[in-house]
Amino acid sequence: MPEGDTVFRTARRLDDALGGQEVTRFDLRVPRAATADLTGETIHGCVPRGKHLLLRIGEYTLHSHLRMDGAWFVYRPGERWRHPAFKARAIVGTAEREAVGVDIADIELVRTRDEDELVGHLGPDPLSDDWDAAEAAARVGRDARSIHVALLDQRNVAGFGNEYAAELLFLRGILPTTPAAEVDTAALILLGARTIRANRDRPDRTFTGVNRPGQTTWVYGRADRPCRRCGTRIRRGAQGADPTRERVTFWCPNCQR
C-alpha cells in the first residue's frame, strides 16, 4: 500500500533516474493535460510531500498521487514494459531513462509556483526536512474524532495511511476508537516518525522487525488470527468520516485498552 515511505522511495528513484536531464518524451494520458508538452525542458528533480509526488520540470510541476494501485516504473529507452501499455497515465522520458506512471488516479500539471494549491493543505511530513513533530501532535490532539481517523487525516500529519495507523496504535496500546483528545499524541507522533523513517530505506515495510512474508505486521490484515503478543483474536472493524473515507481497522482487544 503506497504510504509516505513508499512515496519517498519512489521520489528518490525518479530523482536519481531523471534529475538534471532534458525531457525527450512527455505524454500525459489524462484529458485535462493531454495536450501538454514539456519536451526540451530540464528536469530539476522529484520531491515527496506526504503521499504526493512533485516532479519539477522547467517552470512546471507534474503532481501525482498513487492512491491504492498507482506506481512509477523506470526503464531504459526501448526496454520492454512490465505492464500493459493501456495502464500508463504518464510518461516522462530522457535520453537515458523513461519513467512510466501506471494506474495513477490523480495527475495534475501546474506551474511550480502554484504547488501549494495542491499540497498546501497538508500537515507536517515526518520525512521532510521541515518536519515539525510538535505541530503534528497538536493538530492530531485537537481533532474531535477518533484517534484512528485523526491520524489518517493528511491535514493533521502527512504520510500515514491505514496500515501505519493500525500498527502505531497497537504499538502504543491504544484502541482505534479512542477520542484523539484523550491520547498522548506527542508520544504517538514520535513513534510514527521513527517508524516511517526506519521503513523509508527498506525495500519491504515492516513493523515487527521481521521481513518474512506474513510476519511484518502486528495487527493489520490479521483479523481473527492470534495476537503475536498475547494470543487474543485480532478484531476487525471500520471507521471513517469526511474528508477521510471509511477504512478497515484492526486491533487486539487485550493489548489495546
mmCIF file of C-alpha atoms in Angstrom:
data_model
loop_
_atom_site.group_PDB
_atom_site.id
_atom_site.type_symbol
_atom_site.label_atom_id
_atom_site.label_comp_id
_atom_site.label_asym_id
_atom_site.label_seq_id
_atom_site.Cartn_x
_atom_site.Cartn_y
_atom_site.Cartn_z
ATOM 1 C CA MET A 1 0.000 0.000 0.000
ATOM 2 C CA PRO A 2 1.555 3.332 -1.041
ATOM 3 C CA GLU A 3 2.065 5.389 2.132
ATOM 4 C CA GLY A 4 4.641 8.063 2.904
ATOM 5 C CA ASP A 5 7.624 5.703 2.931
ATOM 6 C CA THR A 6 6.678 4.201 -0.440
ATOM 7 C CA VAL A 7 6.244 7.657 -1.956
ATOM 8 C CA PHE A 8 9.610 8.765 -0.521
ATOM 9 C CA ARG A 9 11.389 5.836 -2.175
ATOM 10 C CA THR A 10 9.560 6.467 -5.451
ATOM 11 C CA ALA A 11 10.597 10.126 -5.434
ATOM 12 C CA ARG A 12 14.216 9.182 -4.760
ATOM 13 C CA ARG A 13 14.159 6.660 -7.621
ATOM 14 C CA LEU A 14 12.678 9.191 -10.057
ATOM 15 C CA ASP A 15 15.117 11.860 -8.909
ATOM 16 C CA ASP A 16 18.096 9.554 -9.411
ATOM 17 C CA ALA A 17 16.879 8.463 -12.847
ATOM 18 C CA LEU A 18 15.729 11.785 -14.310
ATOM 19 C CA GLY A 19 17.212 14.654 -12.324
ATOM 20 C CA GLY A 20 19.225 17.197 -14.324
ATOM 21 C CA GLN A 21 18.301 15.715 -17.707
ATOM 22 C CA GLU A 22 16.378 17.111 -20.668
ATOM 23 C CA VAL A 23 12.906 15.814 -21.465
ATOM 24 C CA THR A 24 12.763 13.958 -24.797
ATOM 25 C CA ARG A 25 9.296 12.456 -24.350
ATOM 26 C CA PHE A 26 6.334 13.863 -22.443
ATOM 27 C CA ASP A 27 2.971 12.138 -22.624
ATOM 28 C CA LEU A 28 0.123 12.651 -20.149
ATOM 29 C CA ARG A 29 -2.818 10.365 -20.822
ATOM 30 C CA VAL A 30 -5.436 12.290 -18.887
ATOM 31 C CA PRO A 31 -7.971 14.536 -20.664
ATOM 32 C CA ARG A 32 -7.225 17.768 -18.795
ATOM 33 C CA ALA A 33 -3.486 17.672 -19.599
ATOM 34 C CA ALA A 34 -3.267 15.518 -22.709
ATOM 35 C CA THR A 35 -2.007 18.371 -24.914
ATOM 36 C CA ALA A 36 0.782 19.478 -22.552
ATOM 37 C CA ASP A 37 4.305 19.128 -23.925
ATOM 38 C CA LEU A 38 7.419 19.806 -21.855
ATOM 39 C CA THR A 39 9.855 18.317 -24.373
ATOM 40 C CA GLY A 40 13.159 20.156 -24.200
ATOM 41 C CA GLU A 41 12.694 21.312 -20.612
ATOM 42 C CA THR A 42 15.125 20.354 -17.829
ATOM 43 C CA ILE A 43 14.018 18.040 -15.018
ATOM 44 C CA HIS A 44 15.018 19.698 -11.752
ATOM 45 C CA GLY A 45 14.114 16.724 -9.563
ATOM 46 C CA CYS A 46 11.340 14.909 -7.755
ATOM 47 C CA VAL A 47 10.150 15.791 -4.251
ATOM 48 C CA PRO A 48 7.816 13.761 -1.989
ATOM 49 C CA ARG A 49 5.185 15.516 0.117
ATOM 50 C CA GLY A 50 3.248 13.107 2.294
ATOM 51 C CA LYS A 51 1.611 10.763 -0.213
ATOM 52 C CA HIS A 52 2.120 13.195 -3.106
ATOM 53 C CA LEU A 53 4.879 13.268 -5.726
ATOM 54 C CA LEU A 54 6.092 16.539 -7.226
ATOM 55 C CA LEU A 55 8.211 16.082 -10.366
ATOM 56 C CA ARG A 56 9.584 19.525 -11.238
ATOM 57 C CA ILE A 57 10.231 20.172 -14.925
ATOM 58 C CA GLY A 58 11.161 23.605 -16.226
ATOM 59 C CA GLU A 59 8.702 26.041 -14.681
ATOM 60 C CA TYR A 60 6.114 23.302 -14.131
ATOM 61 C CA THR A 61 5.387 20.560 -11.612
ATOM 62 C CA LEU A 62 3.892 17.215 -12.564
ATOM 63 C CA HIS A 63 1.886 16.213 -9.499
ATOM 64 C CA SER A 64 0.770 12.633 -8.943
ATOM 65 C CA HIS A 65 -0.899 10.694 -6.134
ATOM 66 C CA LEU A 66 -0.528 6.915 -6.154
ATOM 67 C CA ARG A 67 -3.751 6.170 -4.208
ATOM 68 C CA MET A 68 -4.137 2.405 -3.742
ATOM 69 C CA ASP A 69 -2.817 0.975 -7.000
ATOM 70 C CA GLY A 70 -0.592 3.584 -8.639
ATOM 71 C CA ALA A 71 3.139 3.161 -9.235
ATOM 72 C CA TRP A 72 6.024 4.680 -11.196
ATOM 73 C CA PHE A 73 8.392 2.432 -13.134
ATOM 74 C CA VAL A 74 11.762 3.409 -14.599
ATOM 75 C CA TYR A 75 13.074 1.845 -17.802
ATOM 76 C CA ARG A 76 15.947 2.264 -20.204
ATOM 77 C CA PRO A 77 14.880 3.553 -23.640
ATOM 78 C CA GLY A 78 13.500 0.661 -25.652
ATOM 79 C CA GLU A 79 13.242 -1.663 -22.647
ATOM 80 C CA ARG A 80 10.110 -3.815 -22.593
ATOM 81 C CA TRP A 81 7.490 -2.590 -20.093
ATOM 82 C CA ARG A 82 6.411 -4.960 -17.342
ATOM 83 C CA HIS A 83 2.791 -3.786 -17.540
ATOM 84 C CA PRO A 84 0.158 -3.274 -20.281
ATOM 85 C CA ALA A 85 0.577 -0.008 -22.181
ATOM 86 C CA PHE A 86 -3.075 0.956 -21.615
ATOM 87 C CA LYS A 87 -2.382 1.280 -17.881
ATOM 88 C CA ALA A 88 0.150 4.083 -18.422
ATOM 89 C CA ARG A 89 -1.153 7.507 -17.390
ATOM 90 C CA ALA A 90 2.092 9.486 -17.631
ATOM 91 C CA ILE A 91 5.383 9.043 -19.486
ATOM 92 C CA VAL A 92 8.417 11.252 -18.928
ATOM 93 C CA GLY A 93 11.439 10.250 -20.965
ATOM 94 C CA THR A 94 15.031 11.417 -21.354
ATOM 95 C CA ALA A 95 17.911 10.159 -23.460
ATOM 96 C CA GLU A 96 18.894 7.808 -20.609
ATOM 97 C CA ARG A 97 15.701 6.794 -18.825
ATOM 98 C CA GLU A 98 11.943 6.594 -19.216
ATOM 99 C CA ALA A 99 9.579 6.955 -16.243
ATOM 100 C CA VAL A 100 6.093 5.486 -16.640
ATOM 101 C CA GLY A 101 3.261 6.205 -14.202
ATOM 102 C CA VAL A 102 0.852 3.277 -14.091
ATOM 103 C CA ASP A 103 -2.707 3.215 -12.705
ATOM 104 C CA ILE A 104 -2.273 6.660 -11.183
ATOM 105 C CA ALA A 105 -5.606 8.140 -10.189
ATOM 106 C CA ASP A 106 -4.553 11.773 -9.695
ATOM 107 C CA ILE A 107 -2.341 13.641 -12.171
ATOM 108 C CA GLU A 108 -2.076 17.426 -12.380
ATOM 109 C CA LEU A 109 0.279 19.760 -14.212
ATOM 110 C CA VAL A 110 0.714 23.167 -12.594
ATOM 111 C CA ARG A 111 3.310 25.885 -12.522
ATOM 112 C CA THR A 112 5.791 25.155 -9.742
ATOM 113 C CA ARG A 113 4.929 28.464 -8.094
ATOM 114 C CA ASP A 114 1.365 27.139 -7.682
ATOM 115 C CA GLU A 115 2.240 23.819 -5.990
ATOM 116 C CA ASP A 116 0.605 24.934 -2.756
ATOM 117 C CA GLU A 117 -2.764 24.806 -4.494
ATOM 118 C CA LEU A 118 -2.341 21.028 -4.499
ATOM 119 C CA VAL A 119 -0.339 20.282 -1.338
ATOM 120 C CA GLY A 120 -0.526 23.416 0.784
ATOM 121 C CA HIS A 121 -3.272 21.909 2.931
ATOM 122 C CA LEU A 122 -1.077 19.059 4.140
ATOM 123 C CA GLY A 123 0.121 18.812 7.714
ATOM 124 C CA PRO A 124 3.762 18.254 8.760
ATOM 125 C CA ASP A 125 5.557 15.419 6.961
ATOM 126 C CA PRO A 126 7.868 13.218 9.097
ATOM 127 C CA LEU A 127 10.033 12.520 6.041
ATOM 128 C CA SER A 128 10.562 16.161 5.092
ATOM 129 C CA ASP A 129 13.415 18.436 6.116
ATOM 130 C CA ASP A 130 10.998 20.829 7.823
ATOM 131 C CA TRP A 131 9.314 18.166 9.977
ATOM 132 C CA ASP A 132 7.555 19.713 12.975
ATOM 133 C CA ALA A 133 6.610 16.974 15.451
ATOM 134 C CA ALA A 134 5.043 19.364 17.949
ATOM 135 C CA GLU A 135 2.753 20.874 15.323
ATOM 136 C CA ALA A 136 1.701 17.432 14.076
ATOM 137 C CA ALA A 137 0.937 16.246 17.623
ATOM 138 C CA ALA A 138 -1.057 19.412 18.307
ATOM 139 C CA ARG A 139 -3.136 19.008 15.138
ATOM 140 C CA VAL A 140 -3.939 15.382 15.883
ATOM 141 C CA GLY A 141 -4.757 16.201 19.507
ATOM 142 C CA ARG A 142 -7.189 18.961 18.510
ATOM 143 C CA ASP A 143 -9.142 16.648 16.229
ATOM 144 C CA ALA A 144 -12.607 15.911 17.611
ATOM 145 C CA ARG A 145 -12.768 12.464 16.024
ATOM 146 C CA SER A 146 -11.293 9.088 16.968
ATOM 147 C CA ILE A 147 -7.526 8.731 17.014
ATOM 148 C CA HIS A 148 -7.553 6.343 14.042
ATOM 149 C CA VAL A 149 -9.416 8.839 11.859
ATOM 150 C CA ALA A 150 -7.376 11.804 13.148
ATOM 151 C CA LEU A 151 -4.109 10.045 12.319
ATOM 152 C CA LEU A 152 -5.275 9.373 8.763
ATOM 153 C CA ASP A 153 -6.294 12.954 8.069
ATOM 154 C CA GLN A 154 -3.456 14.311 5.933
ATOM 155 C CA ARG A 155 -4.218 17.840 7.135
ATOM 156 C CA ASN A 156 -3.032 16.768 10.591
ATOM 157 C CA VAL A 157 0.068 14.834 9.593
ATOM 158 C CA ALA A 158 1.102 13.847 6.074
ATOM 159 C CA GLY A 159 2.187 10.357 5.078
ATOM 160 C CA PHE A 160 0.472 7.922 7.433
ATOM 161 C CA GLY A 161 -2.078 5.587 5.872
ATOM 162 C CA ASN A 162 -4.314 2.836 7.193
ATOM 163 C CA GLU A 163 -1.529 0.316 7.779
ATOM 164 C CA TYR A 164 0.527 2.801 9.767
ATOM 165 C CA ALA A 165 -2.485 3.894 11.818
ATOM 166 C CA ALA A 166 -3.346 0.324 12.801
ATOM 167 C CA GLU A 167 0.220 -0.659 13.642
ATOM 168 C CA LEU A 168 1.158 2.508 15.555
ATOM 169 C CA LEU A 169 -1.963 2.314 17.701
ATOM 170 C CA PHE A 170 -1.176 -1.310 18.532
ATOM 171 C CA LEU A 171 2.379 -0.465 19.491
ATOM 172 C CA ARG A 172 1.115 2.306 21.784
ATOM 173 C CA GLY A 173 -1.667 0.117 23.230
ATOM 174 C CA ILE A 174 -4.449 2.469 22.066
ATOM 175 C CA LEU A 175 -7.910 1.422 20.891
ATOM 176 C CA PRO A 176 -8.611 2.906 17.444
ATOM 177 C CA THR A 177 -11.948 4.299 18.695
ATOM 178 C CA THR A 178 -10.316 6.354 21.477
ATOM 179 C CA PRO A 179 -11.013 10.104 21.097
ATOM 180 C CA ALA A 180 -7.862 11.806 19.822
ATOM 181 C CA ALA A 181 -8.023 14.352 22.654
ATOM 182 C CA GLU A 182 -7.503 11.538 25.193
ATOM 183 C CA VAL A 183 -4.300 10.244 23.578
ATOM 184 C CA ASP A 184 -0.675 11.164 24.279
ATOM 185 C CA THR A 185 -0.287 12.388 20.718
ATOM 186 C CA ALA A 186 3.296 13.582 21.242
ATOM 187 C CA ALA A 187 4.436 10.031 22.040
ATOM 188 C CA LEU A 188 2.341 8.576 19.213
ATOM 189 C CA ILE A 189 3.720 11.006 16.639
ATOM 190 C CA LEU A 190 7.289 10.428 17.848
ATOM 191 C CA LEU A 191 6.857 6.689 17.373
ATOM 192 C CA GLY A 192 5.269 7.231 13.973
ATOM 193 C CA ALA A 193 8.152 9.391 12.768
ATOM 194 C CA ARG A 194 10.752 6.886 13.984
ATOM 195 C CA THR A 195 8.906 4.009 12.320
ATOM 196 C CA ILE A 196 8.311 5.604 8.921
ATOM 197 C CA ARG A 197 11.914 6.862 8.809
ATOM 198 C CA ALA A 198 13.168 3.350 9.507
ATOM 199 C CA ASN A 199 10.959 1.967 6.731
ATOM 200 C CA ARG A 200 11.801 4.566 4.093
ATOM 201 C CA ASP A 201 15.131 2.880 3.326
ATOM 202 C CA ARG A 202 13.819 -0.688 3.409
ATOM 203 C CA PRO A 203 12.636 -2.426 0.240
ATOM 204 C CA ASP A 204 9.801 -4.003 2.259
ATOM 205 C CA ARG A 205 7.946 -2.279 5.090
ATOM 206 C CA THR A 206 7.951 -3.981 8.492
ATOM 207 C CA PHE A 207 6.595 -3.085 11.924
ATOM 208 C CA THR A 208 7.697 -6.220 13.743
ATOM 209 C CA GLY A 209 11.329 -6.078 12.625
ATOM 210 C CA VAL A 210 10.825 -9.313 10.676
ATOM 211 C CA ASN A 211 10.910 -9.160 6.868
ATOM 212 C CA ARG A 212 9.492 -12.595 6.104
ATOM 213 C CA PRO A 213 6.136 -12.669 4.262
ATOM 214 C CA GLY A 214 3.189 -12.723 6.648
ATOM 215 C CA GLN A 215 5.261 -11.611 9.631
ATOM 216 C CA THR A 216 5.718 -7.877 9.045
ATOM 217 C CA THR A 217 2.624 -6.587 10.904
ATOM 218 C CA TRP A 218 1.198 -6.952 14.407
ATOM 219 C CA VAL A 219 -2.494 -6.479 13.630
ATOM 220 C CA TYR A 220 -3.002 -5.046 10.142
ATOM 221 C CA GLY A 221 -4.541 -7.637 7.827
ATOM 222 C CA ARG A 222 -4.613 -10.222 10.637
ATOM 223 C CA ALA A 223 -8.321 -10.322 11.558
ATOM 224 C CA ASP A 224 -9.326 -13.460 13.515
ATOM 225 C CA ARG A 225 -5.708 -14.533 13.897
ATOM 226 C CA PRO A 226 -3.986 -14.686 17.310
ATOM 227 C CA CYS A 227 -2.177 -11.604 18.589
ATOM 228 C CA ARG A 228 1.577 -12.086 18.343
ATOM 229 C CA ARG A 229 1.944 -10.795 21.915
ATOM 230 C CA CYS A 230 -0.922 -12.300 23.895
ATOM 231 C CA GLY A 231 -2.738 -14.756 21.634
ATOM 232 C CA THR A 232 -6.077 -12.914 21.741
ATOM 233 C CA ARG A 233 -8.046 -12.951 18.487
ATOM 234 C CA ILE A 234 -7.424 -9.815 16.408
ATOM 235 C CA ARG A 235 -10.602 -7.831 15.741
ATOM 236 C CA ARG A 236 -11.653 -6.017 12.595
ATOM 237 C CA GLY A 237 -13.957 -3.010 12.250
ATOM 238 C CA ALA A 238 -14.437 0.145 10.198
ATOM 239 C CA GLN A 239 -14.166 3.858 10.852
ATOM 240 C CA GLY A 240 -14.227 6.986 8.787
ATOM 241 C CA ALA A 241 -15.676 10.415 8.288
ATOM 242 C CA ASP A 242 -15.309 13.141 5.680
ATOM 243 C CA PRO A 243 -12.776 14.017 4.368
ATOM 244 C CA THR A 244 -11.288 10.628 5.328
ATOM 245 C CA ARG A 245 -13.304 7.834 3.764
ATOM 246 C CA GLU A 246 -14.210 4.778 5.804
ATOM 247 C CA ARG A 247 -11.280 2.457 6.433
ATOM 248 C CA VAL A 248 -10.975 -1.023 7.875
ATOM 249 C CA THR A 249 -9.388 -1.095 11.331
ATOM 250 C CA PHE A 250 -7.572 -3.898 13.131
ATOM 251 C CA TRP A 251 -6.783 -4.166 16.843
ATOM 252 C CA CYS A 252 -6.130 -6.518 19.733
ATOM 253 C CA PRO A 253 -8.817 -6.067 22.414
ATOM 254 C CA ASN A 254 -6.399 -7.180 25.121
ATOM 255 C CA CYS A 255 -3.268 -5.220 24.182
ATOM 256 C CA GLN A 256 -5.161 -2.089 23.150
ATOM 257 C CA ARG A 257 -7.285 -0.855 26.042
#
